[in-house]
Coordinates of C-alpha atoms and ligand atoms in Angstrom, one line a residue:
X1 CA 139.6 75.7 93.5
X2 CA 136.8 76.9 94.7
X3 CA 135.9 81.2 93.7
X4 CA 136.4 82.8 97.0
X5 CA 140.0 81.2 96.8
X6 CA 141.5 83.1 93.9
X7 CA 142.7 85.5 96.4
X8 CA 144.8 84.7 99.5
X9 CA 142.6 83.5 102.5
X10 CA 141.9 85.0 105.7
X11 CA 144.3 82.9 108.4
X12 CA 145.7 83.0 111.7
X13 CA 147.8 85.5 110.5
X14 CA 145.0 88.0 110.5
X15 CA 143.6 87.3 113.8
X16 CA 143.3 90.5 115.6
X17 CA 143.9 89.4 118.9
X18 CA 147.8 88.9 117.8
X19 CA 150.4 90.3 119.5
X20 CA 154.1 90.7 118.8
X21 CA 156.6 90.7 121.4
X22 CA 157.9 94.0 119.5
X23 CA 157.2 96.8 121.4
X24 CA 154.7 99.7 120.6
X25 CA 153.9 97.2 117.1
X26 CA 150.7 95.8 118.6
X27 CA 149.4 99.9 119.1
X28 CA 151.3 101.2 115.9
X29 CA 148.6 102.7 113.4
X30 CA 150.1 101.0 110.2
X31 CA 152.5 98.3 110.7
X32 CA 150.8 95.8 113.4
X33 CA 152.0 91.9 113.2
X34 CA 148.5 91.8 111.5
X35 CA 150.5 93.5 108.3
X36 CA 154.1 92.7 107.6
X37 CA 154.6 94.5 104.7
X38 CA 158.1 94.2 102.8
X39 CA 160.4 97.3 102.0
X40 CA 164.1 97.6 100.9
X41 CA 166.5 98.9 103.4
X42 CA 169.5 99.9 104.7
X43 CA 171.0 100.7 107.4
X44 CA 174.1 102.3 108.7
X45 CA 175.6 103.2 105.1
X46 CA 175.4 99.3 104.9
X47 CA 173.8 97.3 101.1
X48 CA 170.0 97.5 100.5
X49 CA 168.1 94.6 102.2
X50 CA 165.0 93.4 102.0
X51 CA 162.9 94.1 105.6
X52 CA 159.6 94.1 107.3
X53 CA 158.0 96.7 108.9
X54 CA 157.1 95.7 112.8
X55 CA 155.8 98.6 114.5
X56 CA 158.8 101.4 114.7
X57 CA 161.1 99.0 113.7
X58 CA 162.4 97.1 110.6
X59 CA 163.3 93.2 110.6
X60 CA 165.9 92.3 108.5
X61 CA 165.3 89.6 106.7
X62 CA 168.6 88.8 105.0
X63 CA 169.8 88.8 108.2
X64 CA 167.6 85.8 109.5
X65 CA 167.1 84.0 105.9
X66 CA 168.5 80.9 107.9
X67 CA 165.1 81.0 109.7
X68 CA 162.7 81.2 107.1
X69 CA 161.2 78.9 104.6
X70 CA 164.0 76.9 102.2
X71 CA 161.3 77.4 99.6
X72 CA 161.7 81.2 98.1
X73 CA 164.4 82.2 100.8
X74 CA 167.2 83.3 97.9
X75 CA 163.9 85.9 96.8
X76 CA 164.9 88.0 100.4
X77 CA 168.6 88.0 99.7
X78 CA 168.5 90.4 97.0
X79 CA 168.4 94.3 97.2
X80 CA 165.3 94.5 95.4
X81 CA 161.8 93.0 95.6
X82 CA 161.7 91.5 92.2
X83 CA 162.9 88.1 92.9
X84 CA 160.0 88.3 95.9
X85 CA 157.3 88.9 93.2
X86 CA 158.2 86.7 91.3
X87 CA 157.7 83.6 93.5
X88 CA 154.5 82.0 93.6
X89 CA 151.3 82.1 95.7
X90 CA 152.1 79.6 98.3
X91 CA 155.7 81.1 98.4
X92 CA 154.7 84.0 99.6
X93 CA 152.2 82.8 101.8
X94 CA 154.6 80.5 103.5
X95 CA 157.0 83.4 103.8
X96 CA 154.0 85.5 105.5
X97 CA 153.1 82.5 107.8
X98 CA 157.0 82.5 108.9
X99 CA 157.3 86.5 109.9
X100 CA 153.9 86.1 111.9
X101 CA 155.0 83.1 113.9
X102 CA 158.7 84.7 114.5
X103 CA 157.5 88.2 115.8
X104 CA 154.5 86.7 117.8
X105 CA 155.9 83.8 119.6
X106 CA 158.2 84.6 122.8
X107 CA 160.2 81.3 122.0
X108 CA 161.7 83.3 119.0
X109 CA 162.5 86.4 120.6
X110 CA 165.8 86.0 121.4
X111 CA 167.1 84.5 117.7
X112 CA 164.9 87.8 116.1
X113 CA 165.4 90.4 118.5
X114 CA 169.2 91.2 117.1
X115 CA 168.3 92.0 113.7
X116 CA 165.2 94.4 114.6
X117 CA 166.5 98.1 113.4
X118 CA 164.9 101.3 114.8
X119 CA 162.9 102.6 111.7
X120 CA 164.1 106.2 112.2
X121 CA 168.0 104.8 111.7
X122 CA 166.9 102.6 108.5
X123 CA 167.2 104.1 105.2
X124 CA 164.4 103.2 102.9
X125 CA 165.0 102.6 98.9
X126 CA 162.8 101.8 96.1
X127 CA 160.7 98.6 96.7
X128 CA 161.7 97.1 92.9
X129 CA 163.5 97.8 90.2
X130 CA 160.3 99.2 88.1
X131 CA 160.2 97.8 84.7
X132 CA 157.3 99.3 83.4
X133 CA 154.6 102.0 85.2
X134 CA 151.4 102.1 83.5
X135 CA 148.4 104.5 85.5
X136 CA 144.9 103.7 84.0
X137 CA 141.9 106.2 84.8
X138 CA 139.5 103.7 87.3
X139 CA 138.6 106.6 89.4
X140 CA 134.8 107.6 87.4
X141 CA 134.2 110.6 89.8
X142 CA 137.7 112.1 88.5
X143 CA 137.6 111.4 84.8
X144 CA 133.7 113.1 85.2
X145 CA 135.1 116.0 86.9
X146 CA 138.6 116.1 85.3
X147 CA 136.4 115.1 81.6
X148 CA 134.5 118.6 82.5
X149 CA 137.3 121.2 82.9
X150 CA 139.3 119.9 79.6
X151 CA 136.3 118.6 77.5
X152 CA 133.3 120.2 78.6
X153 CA 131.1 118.9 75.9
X154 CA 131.9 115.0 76.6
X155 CA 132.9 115.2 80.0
X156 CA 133.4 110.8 80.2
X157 CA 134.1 110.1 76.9
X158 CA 132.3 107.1 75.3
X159 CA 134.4 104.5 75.6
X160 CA 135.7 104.6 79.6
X161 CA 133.1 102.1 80.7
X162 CA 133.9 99.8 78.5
X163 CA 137.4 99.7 78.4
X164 CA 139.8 100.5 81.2
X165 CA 141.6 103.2 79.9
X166 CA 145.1 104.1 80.9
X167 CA 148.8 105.4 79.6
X168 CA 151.9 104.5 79.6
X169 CA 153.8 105.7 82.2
X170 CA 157.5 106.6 83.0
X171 CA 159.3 104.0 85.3
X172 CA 162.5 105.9 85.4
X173 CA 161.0 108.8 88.0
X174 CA 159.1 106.8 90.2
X175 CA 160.5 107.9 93.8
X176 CA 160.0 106.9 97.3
X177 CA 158.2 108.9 99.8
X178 CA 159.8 111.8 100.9
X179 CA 162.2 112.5 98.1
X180 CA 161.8 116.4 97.3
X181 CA 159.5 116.9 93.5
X182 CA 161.4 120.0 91.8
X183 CA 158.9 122.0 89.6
X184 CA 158.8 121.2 86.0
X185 CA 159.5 123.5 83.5
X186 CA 157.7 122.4 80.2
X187 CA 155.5 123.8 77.1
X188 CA 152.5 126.5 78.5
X189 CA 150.5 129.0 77.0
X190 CA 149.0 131.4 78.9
X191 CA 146.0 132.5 77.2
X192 CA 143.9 130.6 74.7
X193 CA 145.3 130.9 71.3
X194 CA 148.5 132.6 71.9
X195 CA 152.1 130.9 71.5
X196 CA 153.0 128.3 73.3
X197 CA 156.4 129.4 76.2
X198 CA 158.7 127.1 77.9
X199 CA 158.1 128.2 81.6
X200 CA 157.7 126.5 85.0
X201 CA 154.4 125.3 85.8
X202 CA 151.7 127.5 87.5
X203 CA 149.5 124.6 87.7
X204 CA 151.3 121.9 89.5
X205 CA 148.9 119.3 91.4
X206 CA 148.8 115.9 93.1
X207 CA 147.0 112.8 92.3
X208 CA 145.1 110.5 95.1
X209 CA 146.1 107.2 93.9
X210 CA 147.0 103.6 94.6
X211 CA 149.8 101.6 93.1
X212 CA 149.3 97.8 92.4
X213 CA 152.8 95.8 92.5
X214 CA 152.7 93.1 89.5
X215 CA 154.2 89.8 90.2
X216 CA 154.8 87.1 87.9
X217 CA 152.3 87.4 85.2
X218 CA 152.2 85.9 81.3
X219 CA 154.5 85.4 78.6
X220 CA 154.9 87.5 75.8
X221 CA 151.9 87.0 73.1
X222 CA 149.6 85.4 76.0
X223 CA 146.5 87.0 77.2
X224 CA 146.5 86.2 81.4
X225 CA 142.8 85.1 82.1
X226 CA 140.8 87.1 84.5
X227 CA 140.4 84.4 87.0
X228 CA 144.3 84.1 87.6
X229 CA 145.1 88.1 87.2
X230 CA 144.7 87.7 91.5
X231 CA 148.5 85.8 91.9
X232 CA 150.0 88.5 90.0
X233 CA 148.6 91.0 91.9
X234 CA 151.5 91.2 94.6
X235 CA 150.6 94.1 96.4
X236 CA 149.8 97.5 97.0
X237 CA 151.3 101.0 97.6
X238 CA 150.1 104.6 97.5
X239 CA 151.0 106.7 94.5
X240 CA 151.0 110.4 93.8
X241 CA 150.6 111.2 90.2
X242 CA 152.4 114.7 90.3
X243 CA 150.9 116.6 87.2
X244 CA 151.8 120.1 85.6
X245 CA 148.3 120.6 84.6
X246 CA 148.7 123.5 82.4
X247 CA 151.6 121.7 80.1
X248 CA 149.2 118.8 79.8
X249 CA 146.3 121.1 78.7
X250 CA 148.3 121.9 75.6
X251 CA 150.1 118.8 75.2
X252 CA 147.4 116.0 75.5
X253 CA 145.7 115.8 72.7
X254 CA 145.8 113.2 70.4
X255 CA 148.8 111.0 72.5
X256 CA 147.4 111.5 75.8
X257 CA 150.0 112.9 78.9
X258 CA 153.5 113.1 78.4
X259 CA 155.6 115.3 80.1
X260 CA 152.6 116.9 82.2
X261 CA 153.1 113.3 84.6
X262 CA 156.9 112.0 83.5
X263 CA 158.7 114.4 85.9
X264 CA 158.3 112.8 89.0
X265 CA 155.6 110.0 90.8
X266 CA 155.8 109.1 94.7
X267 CA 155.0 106.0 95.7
X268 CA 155.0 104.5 99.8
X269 CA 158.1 102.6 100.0
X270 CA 156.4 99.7 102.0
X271 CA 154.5 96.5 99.5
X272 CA 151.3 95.7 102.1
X273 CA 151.2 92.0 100.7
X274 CA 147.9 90.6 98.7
X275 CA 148.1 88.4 102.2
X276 CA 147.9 90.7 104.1
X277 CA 145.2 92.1 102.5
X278 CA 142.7 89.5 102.9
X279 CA 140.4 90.7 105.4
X280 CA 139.7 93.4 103.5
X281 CA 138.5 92.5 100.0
X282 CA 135.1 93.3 99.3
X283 CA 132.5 93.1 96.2
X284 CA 133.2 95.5 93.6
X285 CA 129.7 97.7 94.0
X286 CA 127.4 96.9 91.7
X287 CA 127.0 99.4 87.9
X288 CA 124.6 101.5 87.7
X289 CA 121.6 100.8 86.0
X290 CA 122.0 100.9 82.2
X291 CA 126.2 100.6 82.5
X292 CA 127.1 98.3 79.7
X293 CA 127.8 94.8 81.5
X294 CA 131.7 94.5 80.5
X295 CA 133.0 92.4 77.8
X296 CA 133.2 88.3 79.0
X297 CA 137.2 88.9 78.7
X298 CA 137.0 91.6 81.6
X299 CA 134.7 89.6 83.8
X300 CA 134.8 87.2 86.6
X301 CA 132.3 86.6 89.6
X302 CA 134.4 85.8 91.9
X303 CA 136.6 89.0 91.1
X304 CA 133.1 91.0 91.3
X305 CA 132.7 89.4 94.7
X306 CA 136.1 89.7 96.4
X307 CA 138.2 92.2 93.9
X308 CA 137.5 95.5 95.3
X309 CA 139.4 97.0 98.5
X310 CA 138.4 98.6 101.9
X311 CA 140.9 101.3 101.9
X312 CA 139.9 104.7 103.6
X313 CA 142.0 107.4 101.2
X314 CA 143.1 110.5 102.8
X315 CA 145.2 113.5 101.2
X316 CA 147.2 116.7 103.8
X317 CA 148.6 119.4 103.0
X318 CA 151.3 120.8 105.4
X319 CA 151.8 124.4 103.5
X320 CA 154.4 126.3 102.8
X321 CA 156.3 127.5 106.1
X322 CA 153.4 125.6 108.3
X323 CA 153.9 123.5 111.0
X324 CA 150.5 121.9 110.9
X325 CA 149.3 119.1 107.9
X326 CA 146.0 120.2 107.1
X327 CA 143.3 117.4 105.8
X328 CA 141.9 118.4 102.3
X329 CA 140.4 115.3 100.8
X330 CA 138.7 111.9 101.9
X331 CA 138.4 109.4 99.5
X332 CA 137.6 105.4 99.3
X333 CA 139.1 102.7 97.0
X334 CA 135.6 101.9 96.1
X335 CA 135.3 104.2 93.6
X336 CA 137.4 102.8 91.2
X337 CA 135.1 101.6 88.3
X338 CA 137.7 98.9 87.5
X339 CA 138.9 96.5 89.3
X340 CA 142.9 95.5 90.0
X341 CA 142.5 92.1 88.7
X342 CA 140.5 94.0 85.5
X343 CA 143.4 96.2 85.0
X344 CA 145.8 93.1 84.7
X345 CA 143.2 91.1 82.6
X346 CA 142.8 94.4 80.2
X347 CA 146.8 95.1 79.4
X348 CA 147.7 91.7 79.2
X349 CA 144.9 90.6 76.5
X350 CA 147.1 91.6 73.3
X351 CA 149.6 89.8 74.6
X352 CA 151.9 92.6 76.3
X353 CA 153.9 90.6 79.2
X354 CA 153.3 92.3 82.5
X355 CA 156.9 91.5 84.8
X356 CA 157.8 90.8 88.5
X357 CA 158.4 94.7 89.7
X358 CA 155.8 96.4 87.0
X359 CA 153.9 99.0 88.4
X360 CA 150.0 99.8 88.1
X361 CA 148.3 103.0 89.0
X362 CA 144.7 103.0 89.7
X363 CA 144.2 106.3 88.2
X364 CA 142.9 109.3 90.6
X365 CA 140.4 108.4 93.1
X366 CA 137.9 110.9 94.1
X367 CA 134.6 110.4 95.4
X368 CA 131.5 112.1 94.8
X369 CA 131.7 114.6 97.7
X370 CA 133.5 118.0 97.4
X371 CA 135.0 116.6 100.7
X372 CA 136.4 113.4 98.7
X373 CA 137.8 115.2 95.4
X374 CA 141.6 113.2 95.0
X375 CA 143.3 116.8 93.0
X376 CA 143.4 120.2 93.2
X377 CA 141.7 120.4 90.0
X378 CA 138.8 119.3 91.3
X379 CA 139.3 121.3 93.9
X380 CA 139.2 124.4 92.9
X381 CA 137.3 123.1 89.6
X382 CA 139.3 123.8 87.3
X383 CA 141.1 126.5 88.7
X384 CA 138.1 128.8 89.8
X385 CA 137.8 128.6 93.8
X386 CA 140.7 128.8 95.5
X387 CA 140.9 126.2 98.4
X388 CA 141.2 128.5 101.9
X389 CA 143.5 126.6 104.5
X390 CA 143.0 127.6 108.4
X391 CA 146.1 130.0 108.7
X392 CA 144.5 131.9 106.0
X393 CA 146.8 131.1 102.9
X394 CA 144.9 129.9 100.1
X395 CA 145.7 128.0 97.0
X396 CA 144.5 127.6 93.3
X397 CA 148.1 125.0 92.8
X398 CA 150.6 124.0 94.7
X399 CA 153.6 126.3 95.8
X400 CA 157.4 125.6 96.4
X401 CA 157.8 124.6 100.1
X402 CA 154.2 123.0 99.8
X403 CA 154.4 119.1 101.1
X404 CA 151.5 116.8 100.2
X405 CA 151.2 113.2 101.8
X406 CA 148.4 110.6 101.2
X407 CA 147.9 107.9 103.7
X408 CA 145.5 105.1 103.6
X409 CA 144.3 102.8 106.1
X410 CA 142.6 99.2 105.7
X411 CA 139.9 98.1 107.7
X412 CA 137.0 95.3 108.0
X413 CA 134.6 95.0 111.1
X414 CA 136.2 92.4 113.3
X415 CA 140.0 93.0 112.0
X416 CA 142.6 94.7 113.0
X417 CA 143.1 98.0 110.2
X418 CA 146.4 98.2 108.6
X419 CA 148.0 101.0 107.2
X420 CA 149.9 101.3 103.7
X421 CA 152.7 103.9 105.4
X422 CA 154.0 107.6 104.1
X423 CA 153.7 109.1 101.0
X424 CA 155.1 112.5 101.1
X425 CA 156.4 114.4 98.9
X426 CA 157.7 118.5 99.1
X427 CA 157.8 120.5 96.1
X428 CA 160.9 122.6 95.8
X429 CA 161.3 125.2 93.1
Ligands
LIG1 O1 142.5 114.0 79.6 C1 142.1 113.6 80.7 O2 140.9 113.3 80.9 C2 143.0 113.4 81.9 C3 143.9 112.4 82.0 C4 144.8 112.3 83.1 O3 145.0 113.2 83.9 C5 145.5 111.1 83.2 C6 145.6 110.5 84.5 O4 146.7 110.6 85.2 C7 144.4 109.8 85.0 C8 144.2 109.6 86.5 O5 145.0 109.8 87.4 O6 143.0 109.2 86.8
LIG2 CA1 147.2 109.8 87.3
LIG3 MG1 159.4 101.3 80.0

């Protein structure tokens, strides 16, 4: 094997002068033939199926399982992705390979064309059942500017570059885009020193970040080697790390967040495959001079070469009562100090076993621009400047009726750009 091919390779899958007999998919901004990524639907009040996004429609798969490969059909049967991340490299390739030939080539039209759903009538569930959510802290602009509002004296603490630091999670209120985010009521205290009140937040904010989809991984006790972290890494969604900033001021320290983050996390319903992402892998960038060089257990030069992702981030806020989204932030996946296949090197090397449906955030990504900052923490840094919006409301935090949605698109010179779908979410009191 030779390094480039630890991740899936560009094919004639990715060719951008593809076209799918599906109409409107070869213009649609997200889901061209060129992407194909797998959700859970329904449709109709009927059982949760596995589909693809094509365009403004939805194939579904259980539907045609007859015509795809023997090998890993049962995974598309089920109402859940798991059995699909479980399979192995080629599996899911082969599967990939399939879907492009069926919605590209006329000759297949009329054995497809039945089972293609109008998105708007499909009903979209979560992607897996989630056995375990971990979000590490990759993003270095945020835990600089995050590091400065709750610990101004050691803003990045001395251990983040050399070990990827993250928390476990809660998988049980992970939601799919659009599901309403009720405030949180939880432990606050309003001024320094006083007692601590159960209260709702004041200081509810969002979280720029992407969600890495585990697949089958290492057995219990077993470190997985950095070189074959890449087949586990399934795929990838967009996540929004809802936070109640002013619970997890009091509640942090020594544990780290609990109920601050545990209330409610949006990720994008669709998985954009590793396959799909092939195009655009690039080098991770390079450390800054003087960066400790990280530990032989956390690196690989293939993974420096191809591990990092061209993914333009972007965060809008439609406000309360407003008709209009309004873009607040502009961020890029290269800013995360770590890389995915890092991440899945780092939690397995004690020997916890990562499973098929696990869940990985990449922690917040902001870049180093006031025009790229991936909370409204940052924002307003640390609650000082109020962010003005063009109808004239401002904001310090979030509001009830407020609706936030990250998008993110992937693109490479030469390749079509790909988009990883919706991730909204309205707060609600
Ligand atoms: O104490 C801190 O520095 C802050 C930690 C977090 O907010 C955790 C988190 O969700 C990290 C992230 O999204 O980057
Ligand atoms: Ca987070
Ligand atoms: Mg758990």
């Amino acid at each position: 094997m030779t390094l480039s091919m630890r991740y899936p390779a560009i094919d004639e899958t990715h060719d951008p002068a593809l076209s799918s007999w599906v109409e409107g998919a070869d213009d649609h901004p997200d889901f061209p033939v060129q992407n194909l990524p797998l959700g859970i639907v329904s449709t109709g009040g009927g059982d949760p199926r596995v589909g693809v996004a094509i365009g403004e429609h939805v194939l579904d798969l259980a539907a045609i399982a007859g015509l795809l490969p023997d090998d890993g059909r049962a995974a598309l049967s089920q109402p859940s992705l798991n059995a699909y991340m479980a399979l192995r490299p080629e599996q899911r390739l082969a599967l990939r390979r399939r879907l492009s030939s069926l919605l590209t080539r006329e000759d297949e039209r009329r054995a497809i064309e039945p089972h293609l759903h109008r998105a708007s009538a499909c009903m979209l569930h979560m992607p897996a059942r989630i056995g375990d959510y971990t979000d590490f802290y990759t993003g270095i602009h945020h835990a600089v500017n995050l590091g400065s509002v709750f610990r101004p004296d050691h803003p990045l603490l001395p251990n983040y570059k050399h070990v990827p630091i993250g928390y476990h999670g809660r998988a049980s209120s992970v939601r799919i885009s659009g599901v309403p985010v009720r405030r949180p009521s939880g432990q606050v205290r309003t001024a320094e020193g006083t007692a601590p009140e159960l209260a709702p937040t004041r200081r509810l904010d969002f979280e720029l970040e992407l969600g890495f989809w585990v697949g089958a991984a290492n057995r219990p006790g077993e470190a997985l080697p950095i070189e074959r972290a890449p087949d586990s890494l399934v795929g990838i969604c967009l996540l929004n790390d809802w936070s109640a900033r002013d619970v997890q001021a009091w509640e942090y320290q020594p544990l780290g967040p609990f109920l601050a983050k545990n209330f409610h996390t949006t990720i994008s319903p669709w998985v954009v495959t590793a396959e799909a992402l092939a195009p655009f892998r690039i080098a991770q960038p390079a450390r800054p001079e003087g960066d400790p060089a990280p530990l032989p257990y956390l690196f690989d030069a293939a993974d420096q070469a191809h591990g990092a992702l061209s993914l333009d981030l972007h965060v809008a806020l439609l406000p309360r009562g407003g008709t209009e989204a309004v873009p607040i932030a502009r961020s890029h996946a290269s800013h995360m100090y770590w890389t995915p296949a890092q991440l899945v090197a780092h939690h397995s090397v004690g020997g916890c076993n990562l499973e098929p449906g696990d869940l990985l955030g990449s922690g917040t990504i902001s870049a180093p621009v006031p025009s790229g900052l991936g909370s409204l923490m940052e924002m307003t840094r640390g609650w000082k400047d109020p962010i003005t919006l063009p109808d004239g409301q401002s904001r310090l935090a979030l509001e009830d009726g407020d609706e936030i949605r990250l998008s993110a698109v992937a693109s490479a010179p030469g390749f079509r750009s790909i988009g990883l779908g919706r991730c909204d979410g309205r707060v609600v009191a």
